[in-house]
């Protein structure tokens, strides 16, 4: 289930902030980049086969 960033609750935002403060920002950006690549490749295959 996908929820846009603007629909995050205050608790979720606080949790994200805590995670960033623990120095895991690189992990987060890496995950985000991998997700973008997955979306891009799946869109390309959908376009190719569709």
XYZ file of C-alpha atoms in Angstrom:
50
model
C 0.000 0.000 0.000
C 1.541 3.266 -1.126
C 0.976 6.454 0.854
C 2.368 9.790 -0.350
C 4.879 11.511 1.902
C 2.446 14.285 2.749
C 0.136 11.785 4.435
C 2.712 10.712 7.010
C 1.613 11.081 10.606
C 3.605 13.136 13.094
C 4.821 9.915 14.708
C 6.129 8.603 11.400
C 7.894 11.886 10.692
C 9.484 11.802 14.150
C 10.590 8.208 13.571
C 12.148 9.196 10.239
C 13.923 12.112 11.908
C 15.281 9.800 14.631
C 16.470 7.355 11.992
C 18.293 10.165 10.157
C 19.890 11.362 13.388
C 21.282 7.871 13.958
C 23.362 8.334 10.815
C 21.447 5.947 8.561
C 20.685 8.612 5.965
C 22.891 6.825 3.420
C 20.883 3.635 3.891
C 17.647 5.524 3.305
C 18.880 7.211 0.136
C 20.294 3.900 -1.114
C 16.942 2.187 -0.566
C 15.142 5.055 -2.281
C 17.509 4.860 -5.271
C 16.969 1.088 -5.543
C 13.211 1.594 -5.386
C 13.396 4.195 -8.157
C 15.406 1.764 -10.296
C 12.871 -0.996 -9.650
C 9.980 1.283 -10.599
C 11.793 2.473 -13.715
C 12.653 -1.040 -14.902
C 9.161 -2.374 -14.192
C 7.642 0.568 -16.076
C 9.972 -0.101 -19.007
C 8.994 -3.775 -19.142
C 5.314 -2.881 -18.828
C 5.712 -0.435 -21.718
C 7.685 -2.997 -23.717
C 5.128 -5.775 -23.253
C 2.060 -3.547 -23.145
